mmCIF file of C-alpha atoms in Angstrom:
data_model
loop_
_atom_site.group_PDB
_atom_site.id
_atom_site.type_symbol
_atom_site.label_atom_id
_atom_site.label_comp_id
_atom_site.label_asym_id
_atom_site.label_seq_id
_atom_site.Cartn_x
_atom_site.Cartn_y
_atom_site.Cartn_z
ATOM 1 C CA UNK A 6 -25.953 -33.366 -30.494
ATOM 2 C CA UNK A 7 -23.377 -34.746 -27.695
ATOM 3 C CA UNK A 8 -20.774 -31.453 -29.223
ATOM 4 C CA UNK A 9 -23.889 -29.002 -29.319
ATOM 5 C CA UNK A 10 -24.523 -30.168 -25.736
ATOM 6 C CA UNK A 11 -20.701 -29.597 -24.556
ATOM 7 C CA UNK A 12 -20.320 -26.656 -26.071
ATOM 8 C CA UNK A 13 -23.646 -25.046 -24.550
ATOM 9 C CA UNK A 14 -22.546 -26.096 -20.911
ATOM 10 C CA UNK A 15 -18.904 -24.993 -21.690
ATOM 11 C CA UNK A 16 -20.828 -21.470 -22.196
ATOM 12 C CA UNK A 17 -22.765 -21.548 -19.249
ATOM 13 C CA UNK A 18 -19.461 -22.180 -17.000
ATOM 14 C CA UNK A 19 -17.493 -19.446 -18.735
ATOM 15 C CA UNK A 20 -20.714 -16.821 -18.204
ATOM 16 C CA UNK A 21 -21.028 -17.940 -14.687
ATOM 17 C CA UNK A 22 -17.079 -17.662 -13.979
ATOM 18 C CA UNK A 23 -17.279 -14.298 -15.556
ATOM 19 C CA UNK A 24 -20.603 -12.904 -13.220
ATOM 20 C CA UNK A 25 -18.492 -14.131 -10.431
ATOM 21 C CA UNK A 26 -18.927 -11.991 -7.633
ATOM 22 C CA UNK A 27 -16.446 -11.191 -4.539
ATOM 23 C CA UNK A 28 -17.064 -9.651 -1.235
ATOM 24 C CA UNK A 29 -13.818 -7.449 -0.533
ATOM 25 C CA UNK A 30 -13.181 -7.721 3.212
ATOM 26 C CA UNK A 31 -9.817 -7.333 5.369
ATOM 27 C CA UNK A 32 -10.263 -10.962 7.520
ATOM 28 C CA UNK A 33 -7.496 -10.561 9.666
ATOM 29 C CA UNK A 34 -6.826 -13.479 12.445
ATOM 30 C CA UNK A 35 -5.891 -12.348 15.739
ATOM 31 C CA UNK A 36 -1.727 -13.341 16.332
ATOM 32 C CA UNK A 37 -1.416 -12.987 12.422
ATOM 33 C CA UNK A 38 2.086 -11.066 11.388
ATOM 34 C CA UNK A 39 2.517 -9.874 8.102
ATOM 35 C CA UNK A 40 5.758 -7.947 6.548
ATOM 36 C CA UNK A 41 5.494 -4.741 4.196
ATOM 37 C CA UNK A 42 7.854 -3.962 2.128
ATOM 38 C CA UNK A 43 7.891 -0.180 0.447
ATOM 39 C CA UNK A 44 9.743 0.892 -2.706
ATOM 40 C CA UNK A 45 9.246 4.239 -3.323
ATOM 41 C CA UNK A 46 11.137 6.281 -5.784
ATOM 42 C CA UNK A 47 10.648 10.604 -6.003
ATOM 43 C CA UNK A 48 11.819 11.917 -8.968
ATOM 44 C CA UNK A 49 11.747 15.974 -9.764
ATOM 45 C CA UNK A 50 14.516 15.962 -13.276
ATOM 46 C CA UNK A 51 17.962 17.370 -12.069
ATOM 47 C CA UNK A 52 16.793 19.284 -8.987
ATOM 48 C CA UNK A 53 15.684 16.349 -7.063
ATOM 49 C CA UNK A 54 15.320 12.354 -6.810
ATOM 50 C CA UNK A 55 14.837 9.848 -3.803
ATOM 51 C CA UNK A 56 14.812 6.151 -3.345
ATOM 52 C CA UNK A 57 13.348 4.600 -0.238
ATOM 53 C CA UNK A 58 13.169 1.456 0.713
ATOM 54 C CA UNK A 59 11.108 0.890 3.713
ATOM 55 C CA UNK A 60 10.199 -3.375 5.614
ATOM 56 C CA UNK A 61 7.681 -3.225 8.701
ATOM 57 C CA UNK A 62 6.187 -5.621 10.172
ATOM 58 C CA UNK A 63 2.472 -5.826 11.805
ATOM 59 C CA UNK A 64 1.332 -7.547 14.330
ATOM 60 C CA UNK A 65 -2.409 -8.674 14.311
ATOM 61 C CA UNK A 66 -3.297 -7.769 18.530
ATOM 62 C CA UNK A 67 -7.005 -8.092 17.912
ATOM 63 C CA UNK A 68 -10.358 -9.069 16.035
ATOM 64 C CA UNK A 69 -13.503 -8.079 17.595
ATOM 65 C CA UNK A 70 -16.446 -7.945 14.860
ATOM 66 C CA UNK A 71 -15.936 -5.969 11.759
ATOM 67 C CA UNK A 72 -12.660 -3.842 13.318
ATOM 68 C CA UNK A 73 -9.496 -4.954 14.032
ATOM 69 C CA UNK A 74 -6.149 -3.220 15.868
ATOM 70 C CA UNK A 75 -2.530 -3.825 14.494
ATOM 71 C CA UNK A 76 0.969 -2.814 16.099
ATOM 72 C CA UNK A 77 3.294 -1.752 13.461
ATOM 73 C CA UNK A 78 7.121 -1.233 13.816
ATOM 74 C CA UNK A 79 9.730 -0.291 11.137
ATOM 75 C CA UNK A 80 11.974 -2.582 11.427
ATOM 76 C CA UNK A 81 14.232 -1.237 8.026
ATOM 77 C CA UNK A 82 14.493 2.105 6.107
ATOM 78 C CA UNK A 83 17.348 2.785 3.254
ATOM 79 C CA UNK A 84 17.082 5.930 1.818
ATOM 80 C CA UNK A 85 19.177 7.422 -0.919
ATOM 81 C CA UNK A 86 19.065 10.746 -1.919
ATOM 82 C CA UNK A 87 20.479 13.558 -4.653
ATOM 83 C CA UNK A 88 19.487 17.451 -4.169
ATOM 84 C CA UNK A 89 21.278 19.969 -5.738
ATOM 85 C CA UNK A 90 24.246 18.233 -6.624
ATOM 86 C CA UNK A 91 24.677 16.558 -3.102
ATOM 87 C CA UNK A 92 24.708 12.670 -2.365
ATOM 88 C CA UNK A 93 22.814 11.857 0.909
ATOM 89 C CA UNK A 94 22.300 7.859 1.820
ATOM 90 C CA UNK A 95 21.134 5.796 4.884
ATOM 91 C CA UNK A 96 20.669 2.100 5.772
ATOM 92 C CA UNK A 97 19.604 1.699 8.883
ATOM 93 C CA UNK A 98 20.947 -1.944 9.196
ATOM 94 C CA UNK A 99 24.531 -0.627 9.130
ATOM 95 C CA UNK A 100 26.415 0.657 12.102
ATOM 96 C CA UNK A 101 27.192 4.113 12.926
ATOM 97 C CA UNK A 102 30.820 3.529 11.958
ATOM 98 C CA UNK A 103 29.911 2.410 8.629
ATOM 99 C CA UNK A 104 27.861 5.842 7.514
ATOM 100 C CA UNK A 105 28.928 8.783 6.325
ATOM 101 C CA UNK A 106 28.696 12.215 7.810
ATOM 102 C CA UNK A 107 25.175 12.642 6.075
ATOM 103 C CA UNK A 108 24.259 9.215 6.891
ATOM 104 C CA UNK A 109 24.851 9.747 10.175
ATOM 105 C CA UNK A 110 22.485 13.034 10.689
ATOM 106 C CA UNK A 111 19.768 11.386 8.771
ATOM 107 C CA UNK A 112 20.766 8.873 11.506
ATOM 108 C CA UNK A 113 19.443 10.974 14.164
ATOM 109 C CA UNK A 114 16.295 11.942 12.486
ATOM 110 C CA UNK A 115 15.379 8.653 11.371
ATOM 111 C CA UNK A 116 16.333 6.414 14.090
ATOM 112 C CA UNK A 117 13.425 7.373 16.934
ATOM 113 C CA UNK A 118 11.443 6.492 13.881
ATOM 114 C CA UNK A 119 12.477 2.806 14.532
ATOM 115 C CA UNK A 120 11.641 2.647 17.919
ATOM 116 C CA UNK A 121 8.541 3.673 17.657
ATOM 117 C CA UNK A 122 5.446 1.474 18.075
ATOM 118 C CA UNK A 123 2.614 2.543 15.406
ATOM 119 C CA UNK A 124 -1.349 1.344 16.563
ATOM 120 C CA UNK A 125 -3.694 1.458 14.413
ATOM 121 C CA UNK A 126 -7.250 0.407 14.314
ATOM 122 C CA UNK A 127 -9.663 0.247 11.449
ATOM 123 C CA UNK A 128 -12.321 -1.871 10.007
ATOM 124 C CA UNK A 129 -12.690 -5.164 7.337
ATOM 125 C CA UNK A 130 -13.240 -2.332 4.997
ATOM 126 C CA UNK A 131 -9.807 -1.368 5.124
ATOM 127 C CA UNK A 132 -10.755 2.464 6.868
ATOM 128 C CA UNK A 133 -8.281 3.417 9.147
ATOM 129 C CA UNK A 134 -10.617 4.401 12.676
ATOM 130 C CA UNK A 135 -7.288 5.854 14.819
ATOM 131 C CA UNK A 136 -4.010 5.945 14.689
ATOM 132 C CA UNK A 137 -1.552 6.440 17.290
ATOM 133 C CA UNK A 138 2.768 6.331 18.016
ATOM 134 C CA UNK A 139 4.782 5.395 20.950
ATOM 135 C CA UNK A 140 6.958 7.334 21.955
ATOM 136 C CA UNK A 141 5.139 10.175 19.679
ATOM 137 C CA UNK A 142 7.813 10.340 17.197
ATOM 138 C CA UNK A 143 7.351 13.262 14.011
ATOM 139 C CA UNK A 144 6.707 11.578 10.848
ATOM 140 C CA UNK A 145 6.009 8.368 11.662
ATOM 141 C CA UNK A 146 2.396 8.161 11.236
ATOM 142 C CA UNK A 147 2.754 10.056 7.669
ATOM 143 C CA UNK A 148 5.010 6.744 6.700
ATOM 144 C CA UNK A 149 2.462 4.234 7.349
ATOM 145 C CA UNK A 150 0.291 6.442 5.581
ATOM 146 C CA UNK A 151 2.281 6.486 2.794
ATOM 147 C CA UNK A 152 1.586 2.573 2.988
ATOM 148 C CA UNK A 153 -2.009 2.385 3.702
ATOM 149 C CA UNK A 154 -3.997 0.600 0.902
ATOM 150 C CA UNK A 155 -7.555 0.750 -0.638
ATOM 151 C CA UNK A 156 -10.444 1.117 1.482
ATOM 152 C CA UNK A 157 -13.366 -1.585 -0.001
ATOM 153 C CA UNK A 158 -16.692 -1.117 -1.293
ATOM 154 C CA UNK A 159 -19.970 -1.969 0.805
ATOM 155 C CA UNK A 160 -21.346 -4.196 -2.095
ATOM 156 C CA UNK A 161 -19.819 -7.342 -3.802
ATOM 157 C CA UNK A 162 -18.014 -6.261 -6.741
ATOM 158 C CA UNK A 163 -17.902 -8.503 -9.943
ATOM 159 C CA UNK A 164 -15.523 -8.418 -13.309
ATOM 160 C CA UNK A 165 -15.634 -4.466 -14.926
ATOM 161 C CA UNK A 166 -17.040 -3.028 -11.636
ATOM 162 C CA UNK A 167 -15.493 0.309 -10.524
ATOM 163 C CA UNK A 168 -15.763 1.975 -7.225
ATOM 164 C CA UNK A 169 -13.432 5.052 -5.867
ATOM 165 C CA UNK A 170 -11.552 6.586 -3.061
ATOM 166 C CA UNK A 171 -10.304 10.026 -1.861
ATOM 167 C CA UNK A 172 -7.882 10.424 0.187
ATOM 168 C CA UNK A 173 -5.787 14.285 1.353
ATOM 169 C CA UNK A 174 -2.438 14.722 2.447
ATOM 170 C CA UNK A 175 -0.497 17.673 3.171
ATOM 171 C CA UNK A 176 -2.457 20.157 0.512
ATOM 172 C CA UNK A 177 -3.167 17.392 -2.036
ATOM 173 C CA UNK A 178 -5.953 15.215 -2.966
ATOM 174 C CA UNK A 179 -5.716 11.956 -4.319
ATOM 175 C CA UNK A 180 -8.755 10.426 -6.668
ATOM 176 C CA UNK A 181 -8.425 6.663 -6.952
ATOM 177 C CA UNK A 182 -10.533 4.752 -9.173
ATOM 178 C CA UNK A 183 -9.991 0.811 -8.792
ATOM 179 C CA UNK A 184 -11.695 -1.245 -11.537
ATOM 180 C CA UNK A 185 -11.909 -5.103 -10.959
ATOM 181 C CA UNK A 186 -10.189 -6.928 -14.154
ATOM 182 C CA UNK A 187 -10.113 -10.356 -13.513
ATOM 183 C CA UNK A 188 -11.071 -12.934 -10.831
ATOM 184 C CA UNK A 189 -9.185 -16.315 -10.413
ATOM 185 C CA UNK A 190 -9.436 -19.125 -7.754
ATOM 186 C CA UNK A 191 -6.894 -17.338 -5.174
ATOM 187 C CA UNK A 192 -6.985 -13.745 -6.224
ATOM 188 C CA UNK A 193 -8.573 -10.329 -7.541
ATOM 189 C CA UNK A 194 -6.950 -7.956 -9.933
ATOM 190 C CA UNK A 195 -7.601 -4.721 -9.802
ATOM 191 C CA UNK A 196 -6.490 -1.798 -12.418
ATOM 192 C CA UNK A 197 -5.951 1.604 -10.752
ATOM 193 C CA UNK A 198 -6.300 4.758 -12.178
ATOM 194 C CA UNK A 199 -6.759 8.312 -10.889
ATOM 195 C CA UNK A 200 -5.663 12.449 -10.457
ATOM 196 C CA UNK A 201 -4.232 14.211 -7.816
ATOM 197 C CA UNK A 202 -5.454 18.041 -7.096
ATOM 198 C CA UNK A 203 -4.125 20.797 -5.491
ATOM 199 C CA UNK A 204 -0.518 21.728 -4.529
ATOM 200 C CA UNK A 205 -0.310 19.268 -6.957
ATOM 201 C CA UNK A 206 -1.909 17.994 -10.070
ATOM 202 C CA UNK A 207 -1.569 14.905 -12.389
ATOM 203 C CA UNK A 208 -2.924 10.982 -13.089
ATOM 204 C CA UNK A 209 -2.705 7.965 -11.207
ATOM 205 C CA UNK A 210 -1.981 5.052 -12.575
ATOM 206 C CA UNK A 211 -1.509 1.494 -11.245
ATOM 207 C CA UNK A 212 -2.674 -2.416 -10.065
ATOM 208 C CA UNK A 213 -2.901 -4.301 -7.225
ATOM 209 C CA UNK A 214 -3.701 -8.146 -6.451
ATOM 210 C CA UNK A 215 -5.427 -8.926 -3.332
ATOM 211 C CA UNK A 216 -5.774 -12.412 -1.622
ATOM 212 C CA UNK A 217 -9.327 -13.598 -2.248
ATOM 213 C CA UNK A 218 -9.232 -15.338 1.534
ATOM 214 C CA UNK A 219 -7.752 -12.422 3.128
ATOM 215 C CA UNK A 220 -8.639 -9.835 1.600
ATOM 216 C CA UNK A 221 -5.205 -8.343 1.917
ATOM 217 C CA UNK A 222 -3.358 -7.064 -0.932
ATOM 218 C CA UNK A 223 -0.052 -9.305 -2.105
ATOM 219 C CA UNK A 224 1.043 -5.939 -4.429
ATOM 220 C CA UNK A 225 0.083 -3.100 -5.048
ATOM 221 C CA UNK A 226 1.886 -0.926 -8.111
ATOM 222 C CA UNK A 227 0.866 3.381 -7.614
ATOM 223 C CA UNK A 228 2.615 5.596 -10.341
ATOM 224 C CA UNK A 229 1.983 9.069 -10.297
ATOM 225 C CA UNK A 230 2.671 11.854 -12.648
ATOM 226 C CA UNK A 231 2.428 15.034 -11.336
ATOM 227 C CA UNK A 232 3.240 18.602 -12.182
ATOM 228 C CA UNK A 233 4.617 21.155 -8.346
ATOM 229 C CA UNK A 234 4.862 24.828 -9.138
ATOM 230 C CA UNK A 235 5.950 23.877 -12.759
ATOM 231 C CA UNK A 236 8.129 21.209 -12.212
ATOM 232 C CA UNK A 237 7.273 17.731 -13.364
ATOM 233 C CA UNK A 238 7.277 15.182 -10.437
ATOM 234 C CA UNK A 239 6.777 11.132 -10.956
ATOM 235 C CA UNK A 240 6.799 8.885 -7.960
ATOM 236 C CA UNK A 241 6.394 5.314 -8.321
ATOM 237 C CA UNK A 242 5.645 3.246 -5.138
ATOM 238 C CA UNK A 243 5.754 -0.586 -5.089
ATOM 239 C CA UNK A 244 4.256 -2.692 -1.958
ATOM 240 C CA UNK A 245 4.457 -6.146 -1.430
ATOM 241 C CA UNK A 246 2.862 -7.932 1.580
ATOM 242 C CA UNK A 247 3.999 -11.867 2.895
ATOM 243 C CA UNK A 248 2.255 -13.593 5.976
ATOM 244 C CA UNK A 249 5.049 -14.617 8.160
#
């Protein structure tokens, strides 16, 4: 009877564990900094690849209710890059003495990049409200774009729940499907899956773990395979996040 007796509660706490159920919110703390660091490799065959490496740090400047307004800077960018035969590379942590001719032209186009100061304000849903750059430097906002993360469902979400997101950038549209695979003490895990539409088409695949606490994702894995006028593109982009 005493075994029967374990074993039946033993059954109950697994069930329960697994019918746990998480409310996904962004619970920033106003003065919080946090460091993201972007891997993000392009590659198109022969005709094209690129590796970028990109660390920024963000600044939590305020918490009023459910919204919240960071200041982002780049603080780091290393890009290498092959096109048609020719070798272009840039670290912006070297000096201009230590780049090459290409290095230093990408130099010039990528350096306003970190001086500029990126605002953004959203909610504990993780939607971004505005965005704005100071000084208004060209392709800055599309970079922490590039980084922005999942935006959370209204409801609690429990093990095998799905919910989705859309998001459209420069002619393309991006179907994400997150699916919640397992709940610990500290953490969710999420599977990602998806397709892209329009200039181009192709699947998403990926995961992500997010800090229960938080809310804010500690990873995030995005692979996409995609196919531009005929030519097969796959671009992998890896994201960590670390409270400083």
């Amino acid at each position: 009877m005493k075994k029967i007796i374990i074993a039946l509660l033993l059954g109950v706490t697994m069930v329960s564990v697994g019918q746990e159920k998480v409310l996904l919110r962004l619970n920033y703390e106003k003065g919080d900094t946090y460091e993201m660091n972007m891997k993000m490799s392009q590659n198109m065959g022969a005709t094209m690849s690129m590796n970028t490496n990109m660390i920024m740090l963000q600044d939590v400047k305020s918490v009023s209710g459910d919204e919240y307004e960071i200041d982002s800077k780049i603080t780091k960018i290393v890009m290498n890059m092959s096109q048609g035969g020719m070798q272009m590379s840039y670290d912006s942590s070297k000096k201009e003495e230590e780049l090459d001719q290409t290095g230093k032209m990408m130099k010039a186009q990528m350096g306003p990049m970190l001086q500029a100061v990126i605002t953004t304000k959203g909610n504990n849903l993780g939607k971004v409200l505005e965005t704005t750059v100071v000084p208004n430097v060209p392709g800055a906002s599309d970079l922490t774009q590039q980084s922005s993360s999942v935006i959370y469902p209204e409801n609690e979400v429990s093990v095998g729940d799905t919910w989705t997101m859309n998001k459209d950038n420069k002619g393309m549209k991006f179907n994400f499907v997150y699916k919640v695979k397992e709940i610990t003490l500290k953490n969710v895990l999420l599977d990602i899956s998806g397709t892209v539409e329009g200039m181009a088409t192709g699947s998403i695949t990926g995961s992500m773990n997010l800090d229960k606490k938080s809310g804010l994702p500690l990873t995030s894995k995005i692979n996409m395979a995609m196919k531009v006028q005929g030519q097969d593109l796959k671009t992998n982009v890896d994201m960590t996040m670390v409270k400083k």
